[in-house]
CSV table of C-alpha atoms in Angstrom, one decimal:
chain,number,residue,atom,x,y,z
A,234,MET,CA,26.1,-21.2,5.5
A,235,MET,CA,22.5,-22.3,7.6
A,236,ARG,CA,20.2,-19.5,7.6
A,237,THR,CA,19.8,-18.5,11.5
A,238,ASP,CA,16.7,-16.6,12.9
A,239,TRP,CA,16.6,-14.0,15.8
A,240,ARG,CA,16.5,-15.4,17.8
A,241,ASP,CA,19.4,-17.9,17.7
A,242,HIS,CA,21.8,-14.5,18.0
A,243,ASP,CA,22.6,-12.3,21.1
A,244,TRP,CA,21.2,-9.5,20.6
A,245,GLN,CA,23.4,-5.5,21.7
A,246,LEU,CA,21.8,-1.7,22.4
A,247,ILE,CA,24.0,0.5,21.8
A,248,HIS,CA,22.5,4.0,22.8
A,249,THR,CA,24.8,6.6,23.2
A,250,VAL,CA,25.9,10.4,23.6
A,251,PRO,CA,25.3,13.0,20.4
A,252,GLN,CA,28.1,12.1,17.8
A,253,SER,CA,29.4,13.9,14.9
A,254,PRO,CA,27.9,12.9,11.3
A,255,THR,CA,31.6,11.5,10.0
A,256,LEU,CA,32.4,9.3,13.6
A,257,HIS,CA,28.2,8.2,12.8
A,258,MET,CA,29.2,6.8,9.4
A,259,ALA,CA,32.9,5.4,10.4
A,260,LEU,CA,31.0,3.7,13.3
A,261,ASP,CA,29.7,2.0,10.3
A,262,ASP,CA,32.6,0.7,8.7
A,263,VAL,CA,33.6,0.2,12.6
A,264,LEU,CA,31.0,-1.8,13.4
A,265,THR,CA,29.4,-4.0,10.4
A,266,HIS,CA,33.2,-5.3,9.7
A,267,GLU,CA,33.4,-6.3,13.8
A,268,VAL,CA,30.3,-8.2,13.7
A,269,GLY,CA,32.1,-9.4,10.3
A,270,THR,CA,34.7,-10.9,12.3
A,271,GLY,CA,32.3,-12.1,15.2
A,272,ARG,CA,34.5,-9.8,17.8
A,273,ARG,CA,31.0,-8.1,18.3
A,274,THR,CA,27.9,-10.0,18.6
A,275,PRO,CA,24.7,-9.0,16.5
A,276,THR,CA,24.2,-5.2,17.2
A,277,LEU,CA,20.6,-2.9,17.2
A,278,ARG,CA,22.6,0.6,17.6
A,279,ILE,CA,19.8,4.3,17.9
A,280,TRP,CA,22.6,7.5,17.0
A,281,GLU,CA,22.0,11.1,18.5
A,282,TRP,CA,22.9,13.6,16.6
A,283,ALA,CA,25.4,15.9,17.5
A,284,ALA,CA,25.0,18.0,14.4
A,285,PRO,CA,22.7,19.7,11.5
A,286,ALA,CA,24.1,16.8,8.8
A,287,VAL,CA,23.0,16.1,4.3
A,288,VAL,CA,23.9,12.3,4.5
A,289,ILE,CA,23.9,11.2,1.0
A,290,GLY,CA,23.8,7.9,-0.4
A,291,ARG,CA,27.4,6.0,-1.6
A,292,PHE,CA,26.5,6.3,-5.4
A,293,GLN,CA,25.1,9.8,-5.1
A,294,SER,CA,27.2,12.6,-6.8
A,295,LEU,CA,27.5,15.8,-4.3
A,296,ARG,CA,27.0,18.3,-6.8
A,297,ASN,CA,23.7,17.1,-7.7
A,298,GLU,CA,22.4,16.5,-4.4
A,299,VAL,CA,23.4,19.2,-2.6
A,300,ASP,CA,23.4,22.7,-2.6
A,301,ALA,CA,26.5,23.2,-0.8
A,302,ALA,CA,26.5,26.9,-0.5
A,303,ALA,CA,22.8,26.4,1.4
A,304,ALA,CA,24.0,23.7,3.3
A,305,GLN,CA,27.4,26.1,4.6
A,306,ARG,CA,24.5,28.9,4.9
A,307,HIS,CA,23.0,26.9,7.3
A,308,GLY,CA,26.4,25.3,8.9
A,309,ILE,CA,25.2,21.8,7.5
A,310,GLU,CA,28.0,19.4,7.8
A,311,VAL,CA,27.7,17.6,4.4
A,312,VAL,CA,28.3,13.6,4.8
A,313,ARG,CA,29.1,10.8,2.4
A,314,ARG,CA,28.1,6.9,4.1
A,315,VAL,CA,28.8,3.4,3.0
A,316,SER,CA,25.4,2.1,1.1
A,317,GLY,CA,23.8,2.9,-1.2
A,318,GLY,CA,20.2,5.1,-1.1
A,319,GLY,CA,19.3,8.5,-1.6
A,320,ALA,CA,20.1,11.5,0.3
A,321,MET,CA,18.8,11.8,3.7
A,322,PHE,CA,18.9,15.8,5.4
A,323,ILE,CA,19.2,15.6,9.4
A,324,GLU,CA,18.4,17.2,13.0
A,325,PRO,CA,18.9,16.7,15.4
A,326,GLY,CA,16.1,16.3,17.5
A,327,ASN,CA,13.6,15.8,13.6
A,328,THR,CA,14.7,12.1,13.0
A,329,ILE,CA,15.5,8.8,14.2
A,330,THR,CA,18.2,7.0,12.9
A,331,TYR,CA,19.2,3.6,13.8
A,332,SER,CA,21.6,1.1,12.7
A,333,ILE,CA,21.5,-2.7,12.9
A,334,TYR,CA,24.4,-4.8,12.2
A,335,ALA,CA,23.9,-8.9,12.0
A,336,PRO,CA,25.6,-11.4,10.0
A,337,LEU,CA,24.6,-12.8,6.2
A,338,SER,CA,23.3,-15.3,8.1
A,339,LEU,CA,19.6,-14.2,9.5
A,340,ILE,CA,19.1,-12.7,5.6
A,341,LYS,CA,20.9,-15.7,3.7
A,342,GLY,CA,18.7,-16.7,1.0
A,343,LEU,CA,15.7,-14.0,0.8
A,344,SER,CA,16.0,-11.4,-2.0
A,345,PHE,CA,16.3,-7.9,-1.9
A,346,GLN,CA,13.6,-7.0,-1.4
A,347,GLU,CA,12.3,-9.4,1.5
A,348,SER,CA,15.7,-8.8,3.5
A,349,TYR,CA,15.0,-5.0,3.5
A,350,ALA,CA,11.1,-5.5,4.4
A,351,PHE,CA,12.5,-9.2,6.9
A,352,MET,CA,15.3,-6.3,9.1
A,353,ASP,CA,12.2,-3.8,9.8
A,354,ALA,CA,9.9,-5.9,10.4
A,355,TRP,CA,9.7,-4.9,14.4
A,356,VAL,CA,9.3,-1.3,13.5
A,357,ILE,CA,6.5,-1.9,11.8
A,358,GLU,CA,5.2,-3.7,14.5
A,359,ALA,CA,6.4,-1.1,17.0
A,360,LEU,CA,5.1,1.5,14.6
A,361,GLY,CA,1.5,-0.6,15.0
A,362,GLU,CA,2.0,-0.5,19.1
A,363,LEU,CA,1.7,3.6,18.6
A,364,GLY,CA,-1.1,3.8,16.2
A,365,ILE,CA,-0.1,4.0,13.1
A,366,LYS,CA,-0.4,1.2,10.0
A,367,ALA,CA,3.4,1.6,8.3
A,368,TRP,CA,4.5,-1.0,5.9
A,369,TYR,CA,7.1,-1.5,3.4
A,370,GLN,CA,7.2,0.1,0.9
A,371,PRO,CA,10.0,-1.5,-1.7
A,372,LEU,CA,12.0,-1.5,-2.5
A,373,ASN,CA,13.2,0.6,0.5
A,374,ASP,CA,10.3,2.7,1.5
A,375,ILE,CA,9.0,2.3,5.5
A,376,THR,CA,5.0,4.3,4.4
A,377,SER,CA,2.0,4.6,6.0
A,378,ALA,CA,-1.8,6.6,4.5
A,379,GLY,CA,-0.6,9.6,5.2
A,380,GLY,CA,2.6,10.2,3.3
A,381,LYS,CA,6.9,8.1,3.8
A,382,ILE,CA,8.0,7.2,7.3
A,383,ALA,CA,11.5,6.7,6.8
A,384,GLY,CA,14.1,4.7,4.4
A,385,ALA,CA,16.4,2.8,4.2
A,386,ALA,CA,20.0,1.1,3.2
A,387,GLN,CA,22.0,-1.8,3.0
A,388,ALA,CA,25.1,-2.8,2.7
A,389,HIS,CA,26.9,-6.5,3.0
A,390,ARG,CA,30.6,-6.6,3.6
A,391,GLY,CA,32.9,-9.0,5.4
A,392,GLY,CA,30.2,-11.8,6.0
A,393,ALA,CA,27.8,-9.3,8.0
A,394,VAL,CA,24.9,-7.4,6.7
A,395,LEU,CA,24.5,-3.3,7.4
A,396,HIS,CA,21.0,-2.7,7.9
A,397,HIS,CA,20.3,1.0,8.9
A,398,VAL,CA,17.4,3.9,8.6
A,399,THR,CA,16.0,7.7,9.3
A,400,MET,CA,13.2,7.4,10.0
A,401,ALA,CA,11.1,11.5,10.1
A,402,TYR,CA,9.8,13.0,13.8
A,403,ASP,CA,10.1,16.2,12.8
A,404,ILE,CA,10.5,17.7,9.7
A,405,ASP,CA,11.3,21.5,8.7
A,406,ALA,CA,11.0,20.4,5.2
A,407,ALA,CA,11.7,24.9,3.4
A,408,LYS,CA,15.2,24.9,4.4
A,409,MET,CA,16.0,20.5,3.2
A,410,LEU,CA,14.0,21.7,-0.3
A,411,GLU,CA,17.2,24.9,0.1
A,412,VAL,CA,19.9,22.4,0.9
A,413,LEU,CA,19.3,18.6,-0.8
A,414,ARG,CA,18.0,19.4,-5.1
A,415,ILE,CA,15.9,16.5,-5.4
A,416,GLY,CA,14.8,16.5,-9.4
A,417,ARG,CA,11.8,16.3,-11.5
A,418,GLU,CA,12.5,13.2,-12.4
A,419,LYS,CA,13.3,11.1,-9.2
A,420,LEU,CA,9.6,12.7,-8.3
A,421,SER,CA,8.0,11.7,-11.7
A,422,ASP,CA,7.1,8.7,-11.1
A,423,LYS,CA,6.1,9.4,-6.8
A,424,GLY,CA,2.6,11.7,-8.2
A,425,THR,CA,3.4,15.0,-6.3
A,426,THR,CA,5.7,18.0,-7.5
A,427,SER,CA,6.4,19.0,-3.8
A,428,ALA,CA,8.9,16.6,-2.0
A,429,ALA,CA,7.7,18.1,1.3
A,430,LYS,CA,4.6,16.3,1.1
A,431,ARG,CA,5.8,13.4,0.3
A,432,VAL,CA,6.7,12.7,3.8
A,433,ASP,CA,4.6,12.8,7.0
A,434,PRO,CA,7.0,12.9,9.9
A,435,LEU,CA,6.0,10.9,13.4
A,436,ARG,CA,5.8,13.6,15.7
A,437,SER,CA,3.0,14.8,14.0
A,438,GLN,CA,1.0,11.1,13.4
A,439,THR,CA,1.8,9.2,17.2
A,440,GLY,CA,1.7,13.0,19.0
A,441,LEU,CA,5.1,11.7,21.7
A,442,PRO,CA,7.8,12.9,22.3
A,443,ARG,CA,11.2,11.3,20.6
A,444,GLU,CA,12.3,9.9,22.7
A,445,ALA,CA,8.3,7.8,23.9
A,446,VAL,CA,9.2,6.4,20.0
A,447,ILE,CA,12.2,5.4,20.9
A,448,ALA,CA,11.9,3.9,23.9
A,449,ARG,CA,8.2,1.5,22.8
A,450,MET,CA,10.7,0.7,19.1
A,451,ILE,CA,13.8,-0.2,21.6
A,452,ALA,CA,10.3,-2.5,24.0
A,453,THR,CA,9.1,-3.8,20.3
A,454,PHE,CA,13.3,-4.8,19.5
A,455,ARG,CA,13.6,-6.5,23.0
A,456,ARG,CA,9.7,-8.6,23.1
A,457,LEU,CA,10.7,-9.7,20.0
A,458,HIS,CA,14.0,-11.0,19.3
A,459,GLY,CA,15.6,-10.4,23.0
A,460,LEU,CA,18.2,-7.4,23.6
A,461,SER,CA,20.9,-6.5,26.5
A,462,ASP,CA,22.2,-3.6,26.7
A,463,ASP,CA,25.6,-2.7,25.8
A,464,SER,CA,28.5,0.3,25.5
A,465,LEU,CA,31.0,0.6,22.4
A,466,ARG,CA,33.8,-1.0,23.5
A,467,ALA,CA,36.9,1.7,23.5
A,468,ASN,CA,39.6,0.2,20.6
A,469,GLU,CA,35.5,0.3,18.5
A,470,LEU,CA,35.3,3.7,19.4
A,471,ALA,CA,39.2,4.8,18.8
A,472,ASP,CA,39.0,2.8,15.5
A,473,ALA,CA,35.8,4.8,14.4
A,474,GLU,CA,38.0,7.9,15.8
A,475,ALA,CA,40.7,7.2,14.0
A,476,LEU,CA,38.1,6.8,10.9
A,477,ALA,CA,36.1,10.1,11.0
A,478,GLN,CA,39.1,11.4,11.0
A,479,SER,CA,41.0,9.5,7.9
A,480,LYS,CA,38.5,8.5,5.6
A,481,PHE,CA,34.7,10.4,5.7
A,482,ALA,CA,36.4,13.2,6.7
A,483,SER,CA,38.5,13.5,4.0
A,484,ALA,CA,37.7,15.4,0.7
A,485,ALA,CA,38.2,12.5,-1.5
A,486,TRP,CA,35.6,10.7,0.2
A,487,LEU,CA,33.0,12.6,0.5
A,488,ALA,CA,33.3,14.2,-3.9
A,489,ASP,CA,34.1,10.1,-4.7
A,490,VAL,CA,31.0,10.8,-7.0
A,491,PRO,CA,31.4,14.5,-7.8
B,80,MET,CA,26.0,16.8,-20.6
B,81,HIS,CA,24.0,14.8,-18.1
B,82,GLY,CA,21.2,12.5,-18.5
B,83,GLU,CA,18.3,11.0,-15.8
B,84,TYR,CA,15.7,8.3,-15.5
B,85,LYS,CA,13.9,6.5,-13.0
B,86,MET,CA,13.9,3.6,-13.5
B,87,PRO,CA,10.6,1.8,-13.5
B,88,GLY,CA,10.4,-0.1,-10.3
B,89,GLY,CA,14.3,1.2,-9.5
B,90,LYS,CA,15.5,3.5,-8.9
B,91,LEU,CA,16.5,7.1,-10.1
B,92,VAL,CA,19.2,7.0,-12.5
B,93,VAL,CA,22.2,9.7,-13.4
B,94,ILE,CA,25.1,10.3,-16.3
B,95,ASP,CA,27.3,13.3,-16.4
B,96,LEU,CA,29.7,13.2,-19.3
B,97,ASP,CA,31.5,14.4,-21.6
B,98,LEU,CA,31.6,13.7,-25.8
B,99,HIS,CA,35.8,13.7,-27.1
B,100,ASP,CA,36.5,13.2,-30.5
B,101,ASP,CA,32.7,11.1,-31.3
B,102,ARG,CA,33.2,9.8,-27.8
B,103,LEU,CA,32.2,8.9,-24.2
B,104,ALA,CA,34.8,10.5,-22.0
B,105,ASN,CA,35.1,11.4,-18.4
B,106,VAL,CA,31.3,9.8,-18.1
B,107,GLN,CA,30.3,9.1,-13.9
B,108,LEU,CA,27.1,7.1,-13.3
B,109,SER,CA,25.8,8.1,-10.0
B,110,GLY,CA,22.5,8.2,-8.1
B,111,ASP,CA,19.9,6.6,-5.4
B,112,PHE,CA,20.3,2.5,-6.2
B,113,PHE,CA,22.4,0.0,-4.6
B,114,LEU,CA,25.1,-1.8,-5.7
B,115,GLU,CA,28.0,-4.7,-4.1
B,116,PRO,CA,30.8,-4.2,-4.7
B,117,ASP,CA,30.2,-0.7,-4.3
B,118,SER,CA,33.9,-0.3,-6.9
B,119,ALA,CA,30.9,-1.8,-9.5
B,120,LEU,CA,30.8,2.3,-10.2
B,121,HIS,CA,34.2,2.4,-11.0
B,122,THR,CA,34.0,-0.5,-13.6
B,123,ILE,CA,30.7,0.4,-14.9
B,124,ASN,CA,32.2,4.0,-16.0
B,125,ALA,CA,35.3,2.5,-17.1
B,126,ALA,CA,33.4,0.5,-19.4
B,127,LEU,CA,30.9,3.4,-20.7
B,128,THR,CA,33.7,5.4,-21.4
B,129,GLY,CA,35.8,5.0,-25.4
B,130,GLN,CA,32.0,4.4,-26.3
B,131,PRO,CA,31.0,5.3,-29.4
B,132,ALA,CA,28.2,8.8,-29.1
B,133,ASP,CA,26.5,7.5,-31.9
B,134,ALA,CA,26.3,3.2,-30.0
B,135,ASP,CA,22.4,1.8,-28.9
B,136,GLU,CA,20.4,1.2,-25.7
B,137,ALA,CA,21.1,-2.6,-26.7
B,138,MET,CA,25.8,-2.2,-27.4
B,139,LEU,CA,25.7,0.0,-24.2
B,140,THR,CA,23.6,-2.2,-22.1
B,141,THR,CA,26.0,-5.4,-23.4
B,142,ALA,CA,28.6,-3.1,-22.6
B,143,VAL,CA,28.0,-2.7,-19.2
B,144,GLN,CA,27.5,-6.3,-18.8
B,145,THR,CA,30.0,-7.3,-20.0
B,146,ALA,CA,32.8,-5.0,-17.8
B,147,ILE,CA,30.1,-6.1,-14.2
B,148,SER,CA,31.3,-10.2,-13.1
B,149,SER,CA,28.6,-12.3,-11.9
B,150,GLU,CA,29.3,-11.6,-8.3
B,151,VAL,CA,28.5,-7.4,-8.6
B,152,MET,CA,24.4,-7.5,-7.4
B,153,MET,CA,22.7,-4.3,-8.1
B,154,TYR,CA,19.6,-3.4,-6.1
B,155,GLY,CA,17.6,-0.3,-8.2
B,156,VAL,CA,19.1,-0.4,-11.5
B,157,SER,CA,20.7,-2.5,-14.3
B,158,PRO,CA,22.9,-2.4,-16.7
B,159,GLU,CA,19.5,-1.5,-19.3
B,160,ALA,CA,19.0,1.7,-16.7
B,161,ILE,CA,22.3,3.2,-17.8
B,162,ALA,CA,21.8,3.3,-20.8
B,163,VAL,CA,18.7,5.3,-21.0
B,164,ALA,CA,20.0,6.9,-18.9
B,165,VAL,CA,23.6,8.1,-20.8
B,166,ARG,CA,21.4,7.7,-24.3
B,167,ARG,CA,19.3,11.1,-22.1
B,168,ALA,CA,22.4,12.5,-21.6
B,169,LEU,CA,23.3,12.5,-25.9
B,170,HIS,CA,19.9,13.8,-26.1
B,171,GLN,CA,19.7,16.7,-23.6
B,172,GLY,CA,23.4,17.8,-24.6
B,173,PRO,CA,24.2,19.9,-22.0
B,174,ASP,CA,21.6,22.5,-20.7
B,175,ALA,CA,19.2,19.6,-20.2
């Protein structure tokens, strides 16, 4: 397998109507597979959320990470994604989430650490154009002088890499801390005991509407790598809807790491 | 019993386990690390299950290392970090 560059690929953009948390999990699974088999060319997908959610990492303990009673009280759905990494607290309009589906050739020969920074270099540039000096904080964070902006996660499977990122646009830190259990050990090397202080969202840093930040990101990706407007195919959506029900909405998957 | 270890330069590594007849039982590794393929999680849990309660870090590290194939990729977690989390679970007991 030869190393490929961004411009060797015919990048497609999917940015569609708000979708449920379980459907988002399933779309990542299906679209990674479609790019791995070559049925779909490499794709950038911008997520829109239809409902609040806590998204836990593939290897996180459900009961250690989430206060189930608090989540239920606030009407927050808890889902498990296919990639590792940490829990994310999502409210529609408060985050900017995207996925990149690419052949593994794009990151061939890179270390894990290098591949995370490589996949998000366009975002660092877009943030710079918005006046935010941001950088990659290994292993998997995008940060600025004000604090953490985003967390990334990858999964490699079937010849493809899934690289997805959630950026904080705005945040209800009090609600987040009610729902997520953030342990002392986790914060031991962060220099603060306040999880809320660790995140500095894009809204306060840019003063721009969320849609304007997304438009800037898309424009930067298009300029650097090329990008055509695309949509989900009927079979992709049907596969994802079936998988959302059979797998991602199931108690067995959610509690796979109890 | 519950043990946590923030791997320096890595991620949070968590172990929950029971002891049956002085051996590790119901071992569950978790955390915000990355593992490929994801089935390696269950392989590691199985490798630790049945280890003696007085196994030291070196023994636990070896048990994990020998169980996983060379294909397994770890990011933000290591056999050594898992061993530390197991020892912490065993030291700290149920109330930790």
